[in-house]
Coordinates of N, CA, C and O in Angstrom, one line a residue:
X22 N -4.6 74.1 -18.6 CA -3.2 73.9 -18.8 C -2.8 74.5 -20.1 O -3.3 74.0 -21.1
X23 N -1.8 75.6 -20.3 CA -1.2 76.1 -21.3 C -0.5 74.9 -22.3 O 0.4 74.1 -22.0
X24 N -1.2 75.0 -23.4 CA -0.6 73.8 -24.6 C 0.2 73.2 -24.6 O 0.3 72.0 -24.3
X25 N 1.1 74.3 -24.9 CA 2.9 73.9 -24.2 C 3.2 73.3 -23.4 O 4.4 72.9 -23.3
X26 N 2.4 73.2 -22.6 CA 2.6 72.4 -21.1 C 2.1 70.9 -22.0 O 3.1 70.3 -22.5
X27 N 0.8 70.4 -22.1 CA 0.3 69.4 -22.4 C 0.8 68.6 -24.1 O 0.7 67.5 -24.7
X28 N 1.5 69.9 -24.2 CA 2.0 68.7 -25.5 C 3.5 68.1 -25.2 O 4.0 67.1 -25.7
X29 N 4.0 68.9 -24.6 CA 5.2 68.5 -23.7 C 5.2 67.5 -22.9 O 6.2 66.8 -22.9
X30 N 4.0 67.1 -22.2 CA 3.6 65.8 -21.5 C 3.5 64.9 -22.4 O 3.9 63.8 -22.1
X31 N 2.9 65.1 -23.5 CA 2.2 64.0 -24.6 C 3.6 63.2 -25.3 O 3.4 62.2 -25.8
X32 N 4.6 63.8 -25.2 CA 5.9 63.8 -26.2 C 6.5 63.0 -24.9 O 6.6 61.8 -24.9
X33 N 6.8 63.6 -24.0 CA 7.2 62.3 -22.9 C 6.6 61.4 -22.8 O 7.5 60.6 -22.7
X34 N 6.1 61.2 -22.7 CA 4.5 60.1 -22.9 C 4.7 59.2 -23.8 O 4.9 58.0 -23.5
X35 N 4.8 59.6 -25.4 CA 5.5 58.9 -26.1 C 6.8 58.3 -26.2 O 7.1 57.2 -26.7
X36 N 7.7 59.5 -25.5 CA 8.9 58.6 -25.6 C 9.3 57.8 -24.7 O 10.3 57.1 -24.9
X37 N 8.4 57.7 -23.2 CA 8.7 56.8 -22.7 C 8.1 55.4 -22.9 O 8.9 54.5 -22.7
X38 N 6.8 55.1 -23.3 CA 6.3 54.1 -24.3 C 6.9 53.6 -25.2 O 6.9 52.4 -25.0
X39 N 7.5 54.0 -26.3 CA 8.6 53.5 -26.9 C 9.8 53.1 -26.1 O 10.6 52.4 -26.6
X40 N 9.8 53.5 -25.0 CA 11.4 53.2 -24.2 C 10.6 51.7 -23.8 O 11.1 50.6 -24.3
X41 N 9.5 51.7 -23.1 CA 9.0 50.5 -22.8 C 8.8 49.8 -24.2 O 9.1 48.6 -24.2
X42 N 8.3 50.2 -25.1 CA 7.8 48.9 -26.5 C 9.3 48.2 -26.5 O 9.3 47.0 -26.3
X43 N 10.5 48.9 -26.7 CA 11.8 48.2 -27.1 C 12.4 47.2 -26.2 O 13.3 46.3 -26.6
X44 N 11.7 47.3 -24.7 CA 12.3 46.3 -23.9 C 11.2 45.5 -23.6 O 11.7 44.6 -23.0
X45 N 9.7 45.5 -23.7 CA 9.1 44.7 -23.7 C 9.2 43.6 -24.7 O 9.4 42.4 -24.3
X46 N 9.2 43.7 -25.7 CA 9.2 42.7 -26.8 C 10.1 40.9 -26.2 O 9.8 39.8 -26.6
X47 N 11.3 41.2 -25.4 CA 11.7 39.9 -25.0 C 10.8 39.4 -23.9 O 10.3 38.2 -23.8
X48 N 10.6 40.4 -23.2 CA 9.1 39.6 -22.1 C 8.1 38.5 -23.0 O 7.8 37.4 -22.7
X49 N 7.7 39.5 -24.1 CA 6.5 38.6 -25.1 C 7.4 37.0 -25.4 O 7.0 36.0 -24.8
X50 N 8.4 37.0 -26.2 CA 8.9 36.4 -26.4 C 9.1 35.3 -25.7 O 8.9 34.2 -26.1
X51 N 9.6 35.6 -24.3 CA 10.1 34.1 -23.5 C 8.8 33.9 -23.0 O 8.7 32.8 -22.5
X52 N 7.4 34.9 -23.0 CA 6.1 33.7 -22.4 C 5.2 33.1 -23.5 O 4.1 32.6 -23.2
X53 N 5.8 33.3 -25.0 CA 5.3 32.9 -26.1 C 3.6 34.2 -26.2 O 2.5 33.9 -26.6
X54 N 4.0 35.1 -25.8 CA 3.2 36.0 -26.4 C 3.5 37.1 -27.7 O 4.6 37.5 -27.8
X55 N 2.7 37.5 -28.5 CA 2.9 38.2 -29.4 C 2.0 39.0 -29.8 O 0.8 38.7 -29.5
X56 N 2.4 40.3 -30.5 CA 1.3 41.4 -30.7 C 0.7 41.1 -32.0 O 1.3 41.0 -33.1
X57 N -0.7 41.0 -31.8 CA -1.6 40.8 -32.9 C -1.6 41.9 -34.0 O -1.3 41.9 -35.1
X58 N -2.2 43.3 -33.2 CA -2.6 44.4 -34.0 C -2.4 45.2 -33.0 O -2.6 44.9 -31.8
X59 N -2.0 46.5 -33.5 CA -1.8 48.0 -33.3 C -2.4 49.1 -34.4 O -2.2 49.4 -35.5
X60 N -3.2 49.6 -33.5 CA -3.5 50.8 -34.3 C -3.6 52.4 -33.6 O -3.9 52.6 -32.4
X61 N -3.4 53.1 -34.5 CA -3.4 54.7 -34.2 C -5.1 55.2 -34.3 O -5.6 55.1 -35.4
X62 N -6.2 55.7 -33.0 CA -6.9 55.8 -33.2 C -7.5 56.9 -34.6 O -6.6 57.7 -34.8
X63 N -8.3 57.1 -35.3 CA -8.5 58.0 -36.2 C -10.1 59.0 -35.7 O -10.1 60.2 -35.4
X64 N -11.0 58.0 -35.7 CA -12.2 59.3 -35.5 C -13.4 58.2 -34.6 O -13.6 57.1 -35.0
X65 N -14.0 58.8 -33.5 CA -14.6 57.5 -32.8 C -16.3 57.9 -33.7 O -16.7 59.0 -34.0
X66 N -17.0 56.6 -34.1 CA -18.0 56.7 -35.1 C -19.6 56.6 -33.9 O -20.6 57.2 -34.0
X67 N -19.2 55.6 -33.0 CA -20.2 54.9 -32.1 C -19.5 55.1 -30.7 O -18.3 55.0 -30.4
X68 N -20.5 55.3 -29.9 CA -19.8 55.6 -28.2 C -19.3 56.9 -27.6 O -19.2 57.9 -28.2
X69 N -18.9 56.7 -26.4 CA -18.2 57.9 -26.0 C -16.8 57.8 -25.5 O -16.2 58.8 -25.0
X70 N -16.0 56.5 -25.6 CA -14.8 56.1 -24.9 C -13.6 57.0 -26.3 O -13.8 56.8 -27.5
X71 N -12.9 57.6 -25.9 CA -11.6 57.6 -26.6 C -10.4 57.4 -25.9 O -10.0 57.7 -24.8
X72 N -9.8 56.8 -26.9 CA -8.5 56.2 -27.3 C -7.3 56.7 -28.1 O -7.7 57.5 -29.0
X73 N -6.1 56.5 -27.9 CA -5.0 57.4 -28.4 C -4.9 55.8 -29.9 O -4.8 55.8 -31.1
X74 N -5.0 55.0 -29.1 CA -4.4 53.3 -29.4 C -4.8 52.8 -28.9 O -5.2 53.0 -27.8
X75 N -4.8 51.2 -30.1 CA -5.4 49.8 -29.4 C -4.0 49.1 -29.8 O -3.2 49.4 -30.8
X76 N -3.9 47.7 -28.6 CA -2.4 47.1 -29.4 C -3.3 45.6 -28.4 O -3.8 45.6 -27.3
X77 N -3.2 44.7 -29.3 CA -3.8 43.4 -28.9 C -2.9 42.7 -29.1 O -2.2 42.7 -30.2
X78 N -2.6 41.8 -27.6 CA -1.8 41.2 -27.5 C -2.1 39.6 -27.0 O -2.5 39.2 -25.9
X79 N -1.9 38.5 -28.5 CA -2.2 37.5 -27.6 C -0.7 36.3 -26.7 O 0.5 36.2 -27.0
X80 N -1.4 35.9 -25.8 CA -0.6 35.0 -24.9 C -1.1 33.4 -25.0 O -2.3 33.1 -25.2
X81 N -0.3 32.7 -25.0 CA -1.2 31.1 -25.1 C -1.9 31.0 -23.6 O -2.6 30.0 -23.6
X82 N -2.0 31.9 -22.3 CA -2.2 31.4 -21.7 C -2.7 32.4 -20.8 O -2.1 33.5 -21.0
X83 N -3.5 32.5 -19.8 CA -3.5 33.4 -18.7 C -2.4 33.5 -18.1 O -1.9 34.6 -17.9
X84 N -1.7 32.2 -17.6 CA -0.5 31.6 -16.8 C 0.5 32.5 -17.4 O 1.3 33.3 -16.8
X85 N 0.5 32.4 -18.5 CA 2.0 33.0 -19.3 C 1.8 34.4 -19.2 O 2.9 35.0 -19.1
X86 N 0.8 35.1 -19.2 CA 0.7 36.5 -18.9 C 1.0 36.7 -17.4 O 2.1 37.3 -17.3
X87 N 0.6 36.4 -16.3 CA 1.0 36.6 -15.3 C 2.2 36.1 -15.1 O 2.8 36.7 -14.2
X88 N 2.8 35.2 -15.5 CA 4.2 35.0 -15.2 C 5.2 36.2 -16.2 O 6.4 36.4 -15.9
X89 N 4.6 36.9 -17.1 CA 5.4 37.5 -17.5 C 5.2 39.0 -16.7 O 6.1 39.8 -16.8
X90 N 4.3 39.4 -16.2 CA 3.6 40.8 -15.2 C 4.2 41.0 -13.9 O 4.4 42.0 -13.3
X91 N 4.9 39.0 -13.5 CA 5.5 39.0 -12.4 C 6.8 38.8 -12.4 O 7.4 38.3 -11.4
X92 N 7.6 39.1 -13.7 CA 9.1 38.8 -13.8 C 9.6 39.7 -13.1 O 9.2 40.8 -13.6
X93 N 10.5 40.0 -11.8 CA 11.3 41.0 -11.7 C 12.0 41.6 -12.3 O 12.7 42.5 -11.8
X94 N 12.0 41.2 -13.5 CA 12.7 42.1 -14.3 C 12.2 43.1 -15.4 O 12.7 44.1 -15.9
X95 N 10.6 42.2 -15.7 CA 9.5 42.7 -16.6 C 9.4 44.2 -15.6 O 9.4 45.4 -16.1
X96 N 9.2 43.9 -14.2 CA 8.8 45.0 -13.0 C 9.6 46.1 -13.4 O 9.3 47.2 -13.2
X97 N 10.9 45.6 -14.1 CA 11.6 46.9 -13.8 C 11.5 48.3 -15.3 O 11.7 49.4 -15.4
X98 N 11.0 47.4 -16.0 CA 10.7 48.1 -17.2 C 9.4 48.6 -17.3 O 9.1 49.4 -18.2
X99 N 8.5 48.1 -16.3 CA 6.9 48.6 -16.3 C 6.9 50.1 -16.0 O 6.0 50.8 -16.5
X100 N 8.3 50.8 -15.0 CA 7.7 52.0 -14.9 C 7.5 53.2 -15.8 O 7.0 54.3 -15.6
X101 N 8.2 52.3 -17.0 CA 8.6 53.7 -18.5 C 6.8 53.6 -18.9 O 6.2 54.7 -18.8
X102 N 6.0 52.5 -19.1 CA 4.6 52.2 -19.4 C 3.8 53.0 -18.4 O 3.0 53.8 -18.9
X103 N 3.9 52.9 -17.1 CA 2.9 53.7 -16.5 C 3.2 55.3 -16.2 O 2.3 56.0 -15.7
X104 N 4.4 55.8 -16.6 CA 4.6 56.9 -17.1 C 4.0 57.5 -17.8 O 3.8 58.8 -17.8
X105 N 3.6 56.3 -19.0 CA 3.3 57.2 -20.6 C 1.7 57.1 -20.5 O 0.9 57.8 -21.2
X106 N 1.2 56.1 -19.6 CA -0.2 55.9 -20.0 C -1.0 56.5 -18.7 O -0.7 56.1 -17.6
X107 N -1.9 57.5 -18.8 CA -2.9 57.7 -18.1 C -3.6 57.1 -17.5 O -3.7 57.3 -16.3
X108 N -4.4 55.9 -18.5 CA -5.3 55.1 -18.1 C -5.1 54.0 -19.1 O -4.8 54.5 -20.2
X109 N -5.2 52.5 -19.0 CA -6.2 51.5 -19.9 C -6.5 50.8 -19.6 O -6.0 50.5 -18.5
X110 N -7.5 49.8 -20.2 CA -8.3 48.8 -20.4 C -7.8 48.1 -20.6 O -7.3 48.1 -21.7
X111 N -7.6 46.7 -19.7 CA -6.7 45.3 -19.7 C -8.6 43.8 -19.9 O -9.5 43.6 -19.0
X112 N -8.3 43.3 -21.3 CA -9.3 42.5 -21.2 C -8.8 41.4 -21.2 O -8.0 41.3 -22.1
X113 N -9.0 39.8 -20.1 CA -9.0 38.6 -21.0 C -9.6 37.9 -22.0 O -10.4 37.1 -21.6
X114 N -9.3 38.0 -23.4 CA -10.4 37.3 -24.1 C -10.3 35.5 -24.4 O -9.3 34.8 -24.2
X115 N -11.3 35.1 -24.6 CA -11.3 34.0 -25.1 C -11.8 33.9 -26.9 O -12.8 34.3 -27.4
X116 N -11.1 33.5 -27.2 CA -11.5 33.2 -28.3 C -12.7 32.3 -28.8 O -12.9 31.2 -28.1
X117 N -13.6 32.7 -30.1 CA -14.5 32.1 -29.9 C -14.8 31.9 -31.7 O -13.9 32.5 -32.3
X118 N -15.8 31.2 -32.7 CA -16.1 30.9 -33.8 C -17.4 31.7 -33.8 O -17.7 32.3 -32.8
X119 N -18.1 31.8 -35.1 CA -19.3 32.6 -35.7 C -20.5 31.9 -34.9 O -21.5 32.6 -34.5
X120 N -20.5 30.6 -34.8 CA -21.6 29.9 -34.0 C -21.6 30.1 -32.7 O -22.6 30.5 -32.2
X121 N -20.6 30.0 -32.0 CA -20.9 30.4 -30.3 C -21.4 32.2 -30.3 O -22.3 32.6 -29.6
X122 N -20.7 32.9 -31.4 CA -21.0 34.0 -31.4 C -23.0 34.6 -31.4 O -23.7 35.2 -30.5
X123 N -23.2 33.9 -32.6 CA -24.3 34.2 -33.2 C -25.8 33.6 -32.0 O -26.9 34.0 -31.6
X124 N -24.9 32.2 -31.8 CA -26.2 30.9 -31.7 C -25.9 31.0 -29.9 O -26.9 30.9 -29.2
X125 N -24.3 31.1 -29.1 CA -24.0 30.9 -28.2 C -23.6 29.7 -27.9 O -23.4 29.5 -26.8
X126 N -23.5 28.7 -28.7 CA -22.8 27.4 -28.4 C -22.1 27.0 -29.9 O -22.3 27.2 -31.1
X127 N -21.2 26.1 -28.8 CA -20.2 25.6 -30.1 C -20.9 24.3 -30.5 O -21.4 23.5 -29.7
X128 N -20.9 24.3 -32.0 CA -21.9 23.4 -33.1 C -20.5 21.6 -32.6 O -20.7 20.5 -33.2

């Protein structure tokens, strides 16, 4: 693909992401979710996965994320996001302390 072509995609890409960041933010809000951390990738050290960005986002709940994935109205702003994104990686985490980590059970 001629450059011009693919950075032309990249720049739509971005600006539709940002079309979605500005209207997502009230979704976070009414299911008591909020963004932890965002970062701009810089140089990968270990592995072979790359990444443009990471943006971690916690939710108090599984429930509150799916109720926010299934707002009809969340729906109508999702399509600016899968515009801009290729591909990503959706994890549930649980949170956990140094002892379940290390030992595997909580002390």
């Amino acid at each position: 693909m001629p450059r011009h072509r693919r950075l032309h995609r990249q720049n739509a890409g971005a600006a539709s992401y940002a079309r979605y960041a500005k209207k997502v933010d009230r979704f976070l809000k009414d299911v008591g979710g909020t963004v932890t951390y965002m970062g701009k990738m810089n140089e990968l050290l270990i592995g072979h996965e790359t990444w443009d960005a990471i943006i971690l986002v916690q939710y108090p709940s599984r429930k509150a994320y799916l109720k926010m994935v299934n707002d009809p109205d969340y729906l109508k702003i999702h399509k600016y996001r899968a515009a801009a994104i290729d591909r990503s990686v959706l994890y549930a985490i649980d949170e956990m302390d140094a002892q379940e980590l290390f030992f595997g059970a909580k002390s």
